[in-house]
Structures are given as C-alpha cells and as structure tokens.
Amino acid sequence: MRVKKAVIPAAGYGTRMLPITKAQPKEMVPVVHKPVIQYVVEEAYYSGIGDILIITGKGKRAIEDHFDRSDLPKKDKYTEELDKILDEVNIFFVRQREQKGLGDAVKYAEAFVDDEPFALLLGDTITFPPCTKELIQVYKKYKTSVVAVEEVPLEKVSLYGIVKCREVEDSVYLIEDLVEKPSIDEAPSTLAILGRYILTPEIFECIRETKPGKGGEIQLTDAMRILNTKERMYAYLFKGKRYDIGNKLDWLKANIEMALDDAEVGEGIRELIRSIEV
Ligand code: G1P
C-alpha cells in the first residue's frame, strides 16, 4: 500500500528551548527564513504525501495560523512556496488534550490514518535531503514499519530512543529491540531514532497496550517495542543532515550551517565568520 498520509506531532513542551518557547511553540522557532514546522511540512510534501495531520496542543495555536493561506498583498518567495504547497496538500489539525507523551499524541491520529501505513515526522526536527522520501523507498521494499536512525556519540544515548538491530543490507537493519532514553550502561547500541518513521496502523493497538514509561509519559518507543513483537520492523541508517531544534546548540548550528548555504544571506554570514576571532 502506498504511503499517502503524514502525521506531524507538534504537541510537546519546548523545555530545552526556554525561555524562547515560553509563549510560542518550539515548532515555530525560526531557522534562517522559515519556522521549523514549515520545513517539516515541506519534507512531507516533497516526499509525495497528500494529506497531513498536525497534532498540536496547549499554547500551539500559532502553528494553525501559520498554515492559513497568506492574504498579504506582496509575498516573499518562501510564503509563495508555502501557498503553492497549501494548494496541493490537505492539512488537518487535532489537539492533544493533555501532555501525556509522544505515544499518546500519536494516538490522536488513528481516525485520520484509518487502515493505512503512514509517515510520522516529529515537528521539531529538520532533515536534508528529505529523510521521509528515503524511508518510503525502504517501506516499498520491506512493506512493514521502518524507523530512521543515526549514529550518536555514546554520551548522548540517553536523549534518544535507541535500537538494537542487525544489518540486512547496506543501511537497512532488522530491529531486535528498542529502548527509550537508556543510560550509557543500558544502551544496546549508539543508533538513535531521529524522528522520522513509517508505521503500520497496528501501532495504535500497541499504544493502547503501552504503560507510562520514561518521565511517566506514554512513549512511542515503548509502543514500537510491542509492535516489534507482532511484526518485523526495520531501521534505516540516514546519512543526510538532521537538526534537532528541540535544543539550543543544535538550533544555533542549524541556523549557521543552513545560512552558509543560503543564496540570500550566505555571503554575509561567511564574511561575519571570517571576521570573528575565536
Ligand atoms: C523523541 C522520542 C525519541 C527520539 C527523539 C528524536 O524524544 O521519544 O525516541 O529519539 O524524539 O528527537 P524527545 O526528543 O521528544 O524527548
């Protein structure tokens, strides 16, 4: 079955981005020309997705406003690009009623997803080139859930879901187990879930079976651990760039790296960097 739908959870608090996120969603934090969530919606669109569900929550109304069609008399090219995308995709919204974790947020997508595989893109993560497009290719071959991973330094494993797996072909691994935010001692590998997934609808039943885990929240990784006992799951090693806009250092790095590549501001940033003595 073709992957036609995407779900973008954008309901979590931005505690690692405070006070920037005190009165605005972390998904609306700017990276060069656009807020993070716009990159995520564009990734879904450029991966061939036609229907997108954004799961928002308390304090996240600015996200809905951002995806209204612009009525500005004169538009910049980024707003025009977004309006063009809005002509071609359907964007729906649902609100997570209380903060109970990523697994709980994903549960709100059940009616939208119906009985189809779907792409899941975390709303505070940017990937280049579009990781979802690559995951869909892997899904087409294996026809079951696939989770994008990347290597992280050992001292960072406790920030991510970590997978235990064995390689079946270049960059594709069969998942044996998954652990949400393990300590260094508990981590089964250094392959971290980076926030892009293709999931089968069986995940919803697994979420219902999931008990509160790390931080007392319903963790998606715990639900996937149950899913892994019912069907095969694969991990795909993404070799592109991935920025986690949920923390300040990565957000600043994303701005600098992406600004350096940008036609409008790249030269100015290069000059600035050359002039700074460190
Ligand atoms: C979430 C997931 C985690 C994943 C991470 C990627 O954690 O629970 O498994 O590795 O996103 O960014 P969060 O960053 O919301 O704490």
PDB file of C-alpha atoms and ligand atoms in Angstrom:
ATOM      1  CA  MET A   1       0.000   0.000   0.000  1.00  0.00           C
ATOM      2  CA  ARG A   2       1.334   3.457  -0.889  1.00  0.00           C
ATOM      3  CA  VAL A   3       2.251   5.896   1.910  1.00  0.00           C
ATOM      4  CA  LYS A   4      -0.107   8.827   1.256  1.00  0.00           C
ATOM      5  CA  LYS A   5      -0.554  10.312   4.721  1.00  0.00           C
ATOM      6  CA  ALA A   6       1.755  12.016   7.175  1.00  0.00           C
ATOM      7  CA  VAL A   7       1.324  12.741  10.851  1.00  0.00           C
ATOM      8  CA  ILE A   8       3.326  15.525  12.479  1.00  0.00           C
ATOM      9  CA  PRO A   9       3.228  15.584  16.287  1.00  0.00           C
ATOM     10  CA  ALA A  10       3.854  19.141  17.476  1.00  0.00           C
ATOM     11  CA  ALA A  11       2.391  18.922  20.942  1.00  0.00           C
ATOM     12  CA  GLY A  12       5.387  18.537  23.287  1.00  0.00           C
ATOM     13  CA  TYR A  13       6.676  21.311  25.542  1.00  0.00           C
ATOM     14  CA  GLY A  14       9.852  23.042  24.446  1.00  0.00           C
ATOM     15  CA  THR A  15      11.523  22.894  27.847  1.00  0.00           C
ATOM     16  CA  ARG A  16      15.064  22.684  26.448  1.00  0.00           C
ATOM     17  CA  MET A  17      14.384  25.850  24.414  1.00  0.00           C
ATOM     18  CA  LEU A  18      13.116  28.041  27.265  1.00  0.00           C
ATOM     19  CA  PRO A  19      12.559  30.968  27.532  1.00  0.00           C
ATOM     20  CA  ILE A  20      12.299  31.189  23.711  1.00  0.00           C
ATOM     21  CA  THR A  21       9.380  28.769  23.907  1.00  0.00           C
ATOM     22  CA  LYS A  22       7.673  30.345  26.908  1.00  0.00           C
ATOM     23  CA  ALA A  23       4.922  31.895  24.765  1.00  0.00           C
ATOM     24  CA  GLN A  24       5.489  30.325  21.341  1.00  0.00           C
ATOM     25  CA  PRO A  25       5.594  26.704  20.192  1.00  0.00           C
ATOM     26  CA  LYS A  26       9.088  25.259  19.675  1.00  0.00           C
ATOM     27  CA  GLU A  27       7.931  24.230  16.196  1.00  0.00           C
ATOM     28  CA  MET A  28       7.576  27.939  15.310  1.00  0.00           C
ATOM     29  CA  VAL A  29      11.191  28.806  16.184  1.00  0.00           C
ATOM     30  CA  PRO A  30      12.850  30.246  13.063  1.00  0.00           C
ATOM     31  CA  VAL A  31      15.669  28.593  11.158  1.00  0.00           C
ATOM     32  CA  VAL A  32      17.036  31.137   8.644  1.00  0.00           C
ATOM     33  CA  HIS A  33      13.898  32.032   6.600  1.00  0.00           C
ATOM     34  CA  LYS A  34      11.219  29.725   7.946  1.00  0.00           C
ATOM     35  CA  PRO A  35       9.824  28.269  11.162  1.00  0.00           C
ATOM     36  CA  VAL A  36      10.862  24.656  11.804  1.00  0.00           C
ATOM     37  CA  ILE A  37       7.380  23.227  11.200  1.00  0.00           C
ATOM     38  CA  GLN A  38       7.360  24.643   7.658  1.00  0.00           C
ATOM     39  CA  TYR A  39      10.473  22.593   6.797  1.00  0.00           C
ATOM     40  CA  VAL A  40       8.714  19.524   8.185  1.00  0.00           C
ATOM     41  CA  VAL A  41       5.531  20.089   6.139  1.00  0.00           C
ATOM     42  CA  GLU A  42       7.694  20.715   3.057  1.00  0.00           C
ATOM     43  CA  GLU A  43       9.549  17.442   3.685  1.00  0.00           C
ATOM     44  CA  ALA A  44       6.237  15.561   3.733  1.00  0.00           C
ATOM     45  CA  TYR A  45       5.127  17.304   0.533  1.00  0.00           C
ATOM     46  CA  TYR A  46       8.396  16.652  -1.320  1.00  0.00           C
ATOM     47  CA  SER A  47       8.171  13.005  -0.223  1.00  0.00           C
ATOM     48  CA  GLY A  48       4.895  12.629  -2.154  1.00  0.00           C
ATOM     49  CA  ILE A  49       2.444  12.954   0.760  1.00  0.00           C
ATOM     50  CA  GLY A  50      -1.011  14.421   0.012  1.00  0.00           C
ATOM     51  CA  ASP A  51      -2.684  14.536   3.445  1.00  0.00           C
ATOM     52  CA  ILE A  52      -1.015  15.857   6.582  1.00  0.00           C
ATOM     53  CA  LEU A  53      -2.306  15.787  10.147  1.00  0.00           C
ATOM     54  CA  ILE A  54      -0.585  18.112  12.623  1.00  0.00           C
ATOM     55  CA  ILE A  55      -1.136  17.220  16.264  1.00  0.00           C
ATOM     56  CA  THR A  56      -0.969  20.386  18.334  1.00  0.00           C
ATOM     57  CA  GLY A  57      -1.757  21.082  21.966  1.00  0.00           C
ATOM     58  CA  LYS A  58      -1.855  23.772  24.603  1.00  0.00           C
ATOM     59  CA  GLY A  59      -0.155  27.007  23.536  1.00  0.00           C
ATOM     60  CA  LYS A  60       0.332  25.832  19.940  1.00  0.00           C
ATOM     61  CA  ARG A  61      -2.286  27.851  18.067  1.00  0.00           C
ATOM     62  CA  ALA A  62       0.346  29.824  16.123  1.00  0.00           C
ATOM     63  CA  ILE A  63       1.030  26.629  14.147  1.00  0.00           C
ATOM     64  CA  GLU A  64      -2.512  26.589  12.742  1.00  0.00           C
ATOM     65  CA  ASP A  65      -2.303  30.291  11.867  1.00  0.00           C
ATOM     66  CA  HIS A  66       0.946  29.699  10.000  1.00  0.00           C
ATOM     67  CA  PHE A  67      -0.736  27.276   7.598  1.00  0.00           C
ATOM     68  CA  ASP A  68      -3.566  29.623   6.637  1.00  0.00           C
ATOM     69  CA  ARG A  69      -3.220  30.799   3.077  1.00  0.00           C
ATOM     70  CA  SER A  70      -1.439  34.161   3.137  1.00  0.00           C
ATOM     71  CA  ASP A  71      -3.508  37.240   2.254  1.00  0.00           C
ATOM     72  CA  LEU A  72      -0.507  39.559   2.066  1.00  0.00           C
ATOM     73  CA  PRO A  73      -0.644  41.957  -0.918  1.00  0.00           C
ATOM     74  CA  LYS A  74       3.014  41.251  -1.710  1.00  0.00           C
ATOM     75  CA  LYS A  75       4.594  37.897  -0.944  1.00  0.00           C
ATOM     76  CA  ASP A  76       8.198  36.794  -0.480  1.00  0.00           C
ATOM     77  CA  LYS A  77       9.339  33.605  -2.237  1.00  0.00           C
ATOM     78  CA  TYR A  78       9.088  31.449   0.902  1.00  0.00           C
ATOM     79  CA  THR A  79       5.462  32.436   1.531  1.00  0.00           C
ATOM     80  CA  GLU A  80       4.727  31.849  -2.143  1.00  0.00           C
ATOM     81  CA  GLU A  81       6.319  28.398  -1.982  1.00  0.00           C
ATOM     82  CA  LEU A  82       4.195  27.559   1.053  1.00  0.00           C
ATOM     83  CA  ASP A  83       0.998  28.829  -0.627  1.00  0.00           C
ATOM     84  CA  LYS A  84       1.763  26.609  -3.615  1.00  0.00           C
ATOM     85  CA  ILE A  85       2.151  23.604  -1.303  1.00  0.00           C
ATOM     86  CA  LEU A  86      -1.077  24.522   0.505  1.00  0.00           C
ATOM     87  CA  ASP A  87      -2.849  24.377  -2.864  1.00  0.00           C
ATOM     88  CA  GLU A  88      -1.721  20.780  -3.294  1.00  0.00           C
ATOM     89  CA  VAL A  89      -1.889  19.185   0.147  1.00  0.00           C
ATOM     90  CA  ASN A  90      -4.624  18.946   2.745  1.00  0.00           C
ATOM     91  CA  ILE A  91      -3.555  19.934   6.242  1.00  0.00           C
ATOM     92  CA  PHE A  92      -5.687  18.863   9.198  1.00  0.00           C
ATOM     93  CA  PHE A  93      -5.271  19.657  12.882  1.00  0.00           C
ATOM     94  CA  VAL A  94      -6.130  17.872  16.081  1.00  0.00           C
ATOM     95  CA  ARG A  95      -5.235  18.843  19.659  1.00  0.00           C
ATOM     96  CA  GLN A  96      -3.713  16.528  22.222  1.00  0.00           C
ATOM     97  CA  ARG A  97      -5.911  17.232  25.235  1.00  0.00           C
ATOM     98  CA  GLU A  98      -3.223  16.807  27.870  1.00  0.00           C
ATOM     99  CA  GLN A  99       0.537  16.383  27.811  1.00  0.00           C
ATOM    100  CA  LYS A 100       0.938  12.627  28.182  1.00  0.00           C
ATOM    101  CA  GLY A 101       3.841  11.967  25.855  1.00  0.00           C
ATOM    102  CA  LEU A 102       4.626  11.312  22.196  1.00  0.00           C
ATOM    103  CA  GLY A 103       2.896   7.909  22.120  1.00  0.00           C
ATOM    104  CA  ASP A 104      -0.287   9.459  23.471  1.00  0.00           C
ATOM    105  CA  ALA A 105      -0.088  12.302  20.907  1.00  0.00           C
ATOM    106  CA  VAL A 106       0.243   9.834  18.018  1.00  0.00           C
ATOM    107  CA  LYS A 107      -2.902   8.069  19.235  1.00  0.00           C
ATOM    108  CA  TYR A 108      -4.910  11.118  18.126  1.00  0.00           C
ATOM    109  CA  ALA A 109      -4.029  10.238  14.502  1.00  0.00           C
ATOM    110  CA  GLU A 110      -5.910   6.935  14.485  1.00  0.00           C
ATOM    111  CA  ALA A 111      -9.103   8.105  12.749  1.00  0.00           C
ATOM    112  CA  PHE A 112      -7.098  10.113  10.183  1.00  0.00           C
ATOM    113  CA  VAL A 113      -4.747   7.260   9.367  1.00  0.00           C
ATOM    114  CA  ASP A 114      -7.521   4.679   9.143  1.00  0.00           C
ATOM    115  CA  ASP A 115      -6.061   1.400   7.935  1.00  0.00           C
ATOM    116  CA  GLU A 116      -3.008   2.604   6.014  1.00  0.00           C
ATOM    117  CA  PRO A 117       0.718   2.838   6.647  1.00  0.00           C
ATOM    118  CA  PHE A 118       1.698   6.431   7.405  1.00  0.00           C
ATOM    119  CA  ALA A 119       4.752   8.625   7.734  1.00  0.00           C
ATOM    120  CA  LEU A 120       5.457  10.168  11.118  1.00  0.00           C
ATOM    121  CA  LEU A 121       7.630  13.292  11.232  1.00  0.00           C
ATOM    122  CA  LEU A 122       8.482  14.934  14.550  1.00  0.00           C
ATOM    123  CA  GLY A 123       7.697  18.637  14.297  1.00  0.00           C
ATOM    124  CA  ASP A 124      10.937  19.857  15.878  1.00  0.00           C
ATOM    125  CA  THR A 125      13.379  18.039  13.584  1.00  0.00           C
ATOM    126  CA  ILE A 126      14.713  19.057  10.157  1.00  0.00           C
ATOM    127  CA  THR A 127      16.339  16.580   7.739  1.00  0.00           C
ATOM    128  CA  PHE A 128      18.199  17.160   4.449  1.00  0.00           C
ATOM    129  CA  PRO A 129      17.680  15.608   1.961  1.00  0.00           C
ATOM    130  CA  PRO A 130      14.107  14.650   2.956  1.00  0.00           C
ATOM    131  CA  CYS A 131      14.548  11.552   5.134  1.00  0.00           C
ATOM    132  CA  THR A 132      10.868  10.600   4.697  1.00  0.00           C
ATOM    133  CA  LYS A 133      11.369  10.152   0.955  1.00  0.00           C
ATOM    134  CA  GLU A 134      14.178   7.647   1.611  1.00  0.00           C
ATOM    135  CA  LEU A 135      12.125   5.829   4.278  1.00  0.00           C
ATOM    136  CA  ILE A 136       9.246   5.417   1.819  1.00  0.00           C
ATOM    137  CA  GLN A 137      11.651   3.671  -0.584  1.00  0.00           C
ATOM    138  CA  VAL A 138      12.664   1.243   2.172  1.00  0.00           C
ATOM    139  CA  TYR A 139       8.990   0.713   3.080  1.00  0.00           C
ATOM    140  CA  LYS A 140       8.199  -0.141  -0.571  1.00  0.00           C
ATOM    141  CA  LYS A 141      10.732  -2.961  -0.430  1.00  0.00           C
ATOM    142  CA  TYR A 142      10.013  -4.389   3.050  1.00  0.00           C
ATOM    143  CA  LYS A 143       6.304  -3.440   3.387  1.00  0.00           C
ATOM    144  CA  THR A 144       6.465  -3.029   7.146  1.00  0.00           C
ATOM    145  CA  SER A 145       7.385  -0.359   9.698  1.00  0.00           C
ATOM    146  CA  VAL A 146      10.717   1.432   9.207  1.00  0.00           C
ATOM    147  CA  VAL A 147      12.391   3.841  11.619  1.00  0.00           C
ATOM    148  CA  ALA A 148      15.172   6.250  10.628  1.00  0.00           C
ATOM    149  CA  VAL A 149      18.261   6.166  12.839  1.00  0.00           C
ATOM    150  CA  GLU A 150      21.646   7.842  13.009  1.00  0.00           C
ATOM    151  CA  GLU A 151      24.844   7.185  14.946  1.00  0.00           C
ATOM    152  CA  VAL A 152      25.199   9.365  18.053  1.00  0.00           C
ATOM    153  CA  PRO A 153      28.124   9.667  20.485  1.00  0.00           C
ATOM    154  CA  LEU A 154      27.752   7.297  23.463  1.00  0.00           C
ATOM    155  CA  GLU A 155      27.289  10.193  25.901  1.00  0.00           C
ATOM    156  CA  LYS A 156      24.130  11.233  24.022  1.00  0.00           C
ATOM    157  CA  VAL A 157      22.229   7.917  24.025  1.00  0.00           C
ATOM    158  CA  SER A 158      20.089   8.986  26.995  1.00  0.00           C
ATOM    159  CA  LEU A 159      18.491  11.736  24.844  1.00  0.00           C
ATOM    160  CA  TYR A 160      17.048   9.312  22.272  1.00  0.00           C
ATOM    161  CA  GLY A 161      15.236   6.102  21.558  1.00  0.00           C
ATOM    162  CA  ILE A 162      17.994   3.562  20.843  1.00  0.00           C
ATOM    163  CA  VAL A 163      17.648   0.442  18.674  1.00  0.00           C
ATOM    164  CA  LYS A 164      19.280  -2.959  18.874  1.00  0.00           C
ATOM    165  CA  CYS A 165      19.450  -4.418  15.388  1.00  0.00           C
ATOM    166  CA  ARG A 166      21.370  -6.413  12.798  1.00  0.00           C
ATOM    167  CA  GLU A 167      22.241  -5.297   9.295  1.00  0.00           C
ATOM    168  CA  VAL A 168      20.352  -6.997   6.446  1.00  0.00           C
ATOM    169  CA  GLU A 169      21.659  -4.840   3.614  1.00  0.00           C
ATOM    170  CA  ASP A 170      23.597  -1.603   3.271  1.00  0.00           C
ATOM    171  CA  SER A 171      21.944   0.917   5.695  1.00  0.00           C
ATOM    172  CA  VAL A 172      18.958  -1.363   6.492  1.00  0.00           C
ATOM    173  CA  TYR A 173      18.743  -3.251   9.792  1.00  0.00           C
ATOM    174  CA  LEU A 174      16.259  -5.696  11.274  1.00  0.00           C
ATOM    175  CA  ILE A 175      15.218  -4.350  14.678  1.00  0.00           C
ATOM    176  CA  GLU A 176      15.630  -6.713  17.620  1.00  0.00           C
ATOM    177  CA  ASP A 177      14.734  -4.311  20.399  1.00  0.00           C
ATOM    178  CA  LEU A 178      14.157  -0.626  21.185  1.00  0.00           C
ATOM    179  CA  VAL A 179      14.812   1.308  24.397  1.00  0.00           C
ATOM    180  CA  GLU A 180      13.660   4.858  25.138  1.00  0.00           C
ATOM    181  CA  LYS A 181      16.426   7.097  26.517  1.00  0.00           C
ATOM    182  CA  PRO A 182      18.633   4.401  28.082  1.00  0.00           C
ATOM    183  CA  SER A 183      21.587   5.148  30.339  1.00  0.00           C
ATOM    184  CA  ILE A 184      25.029   4.584  28.785  1.00  0.00           C
ATOM    185  CA  ASP A 185      25.189   1.180  30.521  1.00  0.00           C
ATOM    186  CA  GLU A 186      21.779   0.064  29.282  1.00  0.00           C
ATOM    187  CA  ALA A 187      22.166   1.280  25.679  1.00  0.00           C
ATOM    188  CA  PRO A 188      22.163  -1.683  23.276  1.00  0.00           C
ATOM    189  CA  SER A 189      23.897   0.410  20.554  1.00  0.00           C
ATOM    190  CA  THR A 190      24.547   4.007  19.544  1.00  0.00           C
ATOM    191  CA  LEU A 191      21.919   4.003  16.781  1.00  0.00           C
ATOM    192  CA  ALA A 192      19.406   6.677  17.753  1.00  0.00           C
ATOM    193  CA  ILE A 193      15.860   7.197  16.491  1.00  0.00           C
ATOM    194  CA  LEU A 194      15.984  10.577  14.776  1.00  0.00           C
ATOM    195  CA  GLY A 195      12.301  11.497  14.467  1.00  0.00           C
ATOM    196  CA  ARG A 196      11.206  10.051  11.110  1.00  0.00           C
ATOM    197  CA  TYR A 197       9.175   6.840  10.865  1.00  0.00           C
ATOM    198  CA  ILE A 198       6.909   4.855   8.559  1.00  0.00           C
ATOM    199  CA  LEU A 199       4.449   2.967  10.752  1.00  0.00           C
ATOM    200  CA  THR A 200       1.730   0.429  10.091  1.00  0.00           C
ATOM    201  CA  PRO A 201      -1.685   1.155  11.681  1.00  0.00           C
ATOM    202  CA  GLU A 202      -1.089  -1.735  14.135  1.00  0.00           C
ATOM    203  CA  ILE A 203       0.867   0.844  16.157  1.00  0.00           C
ATOM    204  CA  PHE A 204      -2.428   2.216  17.573  1.00  0.00           C
ATOM    205  CA  GLU A 205      -3.317  -1.053  19.269  1.00  0.00           C
ATOM    206  CA  CYS A 206       0.242  -1.173  20.653  1.00  0.00           C
ATOM    207  CA  ILE A 207      -0.081   2.393  22.016  1.00  0.00           C
ATOM    208  CA  ARG A 208      -3.229   1.307  23.856  1.00  0.00           C
ATOM    209  CA  GLU A 209      -1.243  -1.528  25.444  1.00  0.00           C
ATOM    210  CA  THR A 210       1.615   0.785  26.454  1.00  0.00           C
ATOM    211  CA  LYS A 211       2.036   1.725  30.118  1.00  0.00           C
ATOM    212  CA  PRO A 212       3.592   5.055  31.114  1.00  0.00           C
ATOM    213  CA  GLY A 213       7.391   4.847  30.700  1.00  0.00           C
ATOM    214  CA  LYS A 214      10.263   7.374  30.880  1.00  0.00           C
ATOM    215  CA  GLY A 215       9.098  10.587  32.570  1.00  0.00           C
ATOM    216  CA  GLY A 216       5.730   8.971  33.398  1.00  0.00           C
ATOM    217  CA  GLU A 217       4.683   9.512  29.752  1.00  0.00           C
ATOM    218  CA  ILE A 218       3.280   7.160  27.117  1.00  0.00           C
ATOM    219  CA  GLN A 219       6.379   6.673  24.980  1.00  0.00           C
ATOM    220  CA  LEU A 220       6.141   5.903  21.266  1.00  0.00           C
ATOM    221  CA  THR A 221       9.342   3.846  21.536  1.00  0.00           C
ATOM    222  CA  ASP A 222       7.670   1.589  24.134  1.00  0.00           C
ATOM    223  CA  ALA A 223       4.684   1.125  21.790  1.00  0.00           C
ATOM    224  CA  MET A 224       7.085   0.262  18.943  1.00  0.00           C
ATOM    225  CA  ARG A 225       8.743  -2.266  21.240  1.00  0.00           C
ATOM    226  CA  ILE A 226       5.357  -4.029  21.463  1.00  0.00           C
ATOM    227  CA  LEU A 227       4.837  -3.648  17.695  1.00  0.00           C
ATOM    228  CA  ASN A 228       8.201  -5.346  17.178  1.00  0.00           C
ATOM    229  CA  THR A 229       6.893  -8.477  18.932  1.00  0.00           C
ATOM    230  CA  LYS A 230       3.966  -8.627  16.485  1.00  0.00           C
ATOM    231  CA  GLU A 231       5.580  -7.774  13.158  1.00  0.00           C
ATOM    232  CA  ARG A 232       9.022  -7.245  11.661  1.00  0.00           C
ATOM    233  CA  MET A 233      10.399  -3.721  11.952  1.00  0.00           C
ATOM    234  CA  TYR A 234      13.389  -2.230  10.203  1.00  0.00           C
ATOM    235  CA  ALA A 235      15.773   0.608  10.951  1.00  0.00           C
ATOM    236  CA  TYR A 236      17.216   2.731   8.166  1.00  0.00           C
ATOM    237  CA  LEU A 237      20.532   4.499   8.671  1.00  0.00           C
ATOM    238  CA  PHE A 238      20.014   8.039   7.389  1.00  0.00           C
ATOM    239  CA  LYS A 239      23.225   9.567   6.077  1.00  0.00           C
ATOM    240  CA  GLY A 240      21.926  13.087   5.447  1.00  0.00           C
ATOM    241  CA  LYS A 241      21.816  16.051   7.814  1.00  0.00           C
ATOM    242  CA  ARG A 242      19.491  16.100  10.785  1.00  0.00           C
ATOM    243  CA  TYR A 243      18.883  19.016  13.123  1.00  0.00           C
ATOM    244  CA  ASP A 244      17.105  18.634  16.442  1.00  0.00           C
ATOM    245  CA  ILE A 245      15.548  22.044  17.012  1.00  0.00           C
ATOM    246  CA  GLY A 246      14.482  20.925  20.492  1.00  0.00           C
ATOM    247  CA  ASN A 247      17.781  22.125  21.991  1.00  0.00           C
ATOM    248  CA  LYS A 248      19.600  25.434  21.687  1.00  0.00           C
ATOM    249  CA  LEU A 249      23.001  24.268  20.472  1.00  0.00           C
ATOM    250  CA  ASP A 250      21.593  22.245  17.559  1.00  0.00           C
ATOM    251  CA  TRP A 251      19.184  25.062  16.742  1.00  0.00           C
ATOM    252  CA  LEU A 252      22.040  27.582  16.545  1.00  0.00           C
ATOM    253  CA  LYS A 253      24.157  25.149  14.487  1.00  0.00           C
ATOM    254  CA  ALA A 254      21.221  24.604  12.112  1.00  0.00           C
ATOM    255  CA  ASN A 255      20.888  28.352  11.608  1.00  0.00           C
ATOM    256  CA  ILE A 256      24.592  28.821  10.908  1.00  0.00           C
ATOM    257  CA  GLU A 257      25.027  25.806   8.609  1.00  0.00           C
ATOM    258  CA  MET A 258      21.860  26.470   6.669  1.00  0.00           C
ATOM    259  CA  ALA A 259      22.559  30.210   6.436  1.00  0.00           C
ATOM    260  CA  LEU A 260      26.021  29.473   4.970  1.00  0.00           C
ATOM    261  CA  ASP A 261      24.331  27.565   2.116  1.00  0.00           C
ATOM    262  CA  ASP A 262      21.719  30.240   1.539  1.00  0.00           C
ATOM    263  CA  ALA A 263      21.796  32.404  -1.602  1.00  0.00           C
ATOM    264  CA  GLU A 264      20.453  35.491   0.170  1.00  0.00           C
ATOM    265  CA  VAL A 265      22.432  35.595   3.416  1.00  0.00           C
ATOM    266  CA  GLY A 266      25.265  33.052   2.882  1.00  0.00           C
ATOM    267  CA  GLU A 267      27.940  35.528   1.782  1.00  0.00           C
ATOM    268  CA  GLY A 268      27.181  37.896   4.655  1.00  0.00           C
ATOM    269  CA  ILE A 269      27.441  35.097   7.213  1.00  0.00           C
ATOM    270  CA  ARG A 270      30.710  33.883   5.680  1.00  0.00           C
ATOM    271  CA  GLU A 271      32.143  37.413   5.975  1.00  0.00           C
ATOM    272  CA  LEU A 272      30.992  37.622   9.582  1.00  0.00           C
ATOM    273  CA  ILE A 273      32.595  34.280  10.468  1.00  0.00           C
ATOM    274  CA  ARG A 274      35.874  35.270   8.785  1.00  0.00           C
ATOM    275  CA  SER A 275      35.910  38.494  10.804  1.00  0.00           C
ATOM    276  CA  ILE A 276      35.352  36.827  14.167  1.00  0.00           C
ATOM    277  CA  GLU A 277      38.429  35.926  16.185  1.00  0.00           C
ATOM    278  CA  VAL A 278      37.881  32.810  18.271  1.00  0.00           C
TER     279      VAL A 278
HETATM  280  C1  G1P B   1      11.544  11.759  20.976  1.00  0.00           C
HETATM  281  C2  G1P B   1      11.432  10.235  21.016  1.00  0.00           C
HETATM  282  C3  G1P B   1      12.807   9.582  20.932  1.00  0.00           C
HETATM  283  C4  G1P B   1      13.544  10.095  19.694  1.00  0.00           C
HETATM  284  C5  G1P B   1      13.596  11.625  19.712  1.00  0.00           C
HETATM  285  C6  G1P B   1      14.195  12.178  18.416  1.00  0.00           C
HETATM  286  O1  G1P B   1      12.150  12.213  22.150  1.00  0.00           O
HETATM  287  O2  G1P B   1      10.780   9.858  22.216  1.00  0.00           O
HETATM  288  O3  G1P B   1      12.693   8.184  20.859  1.00  0.00           O
HETATM  289  O4  G1P B   1      14.848   9.547  19.646  1.00  0.00           O
HETATM  290  O5  G1P B   1      12.285  12.185  19.842  1.00  0.00           O
HETATM  291  O6  G1P B   1      14.373  13.572  18.510  1.00  0.00           O
HETATM  292  P1  G1P B   1      12.108  13.777  22.584  1.00  0.00           P
HETATM  293  O7  G1P B   1      13.153  14.467  21.744  1.00  0.00           O
HETATM  294  O8  G1P B   1      10.732  14.267  22.300  1.00  0.00           O
HETATM  295  O9  G1P B   1      12.461  13.802  24.035  1.00  0.00           O
END
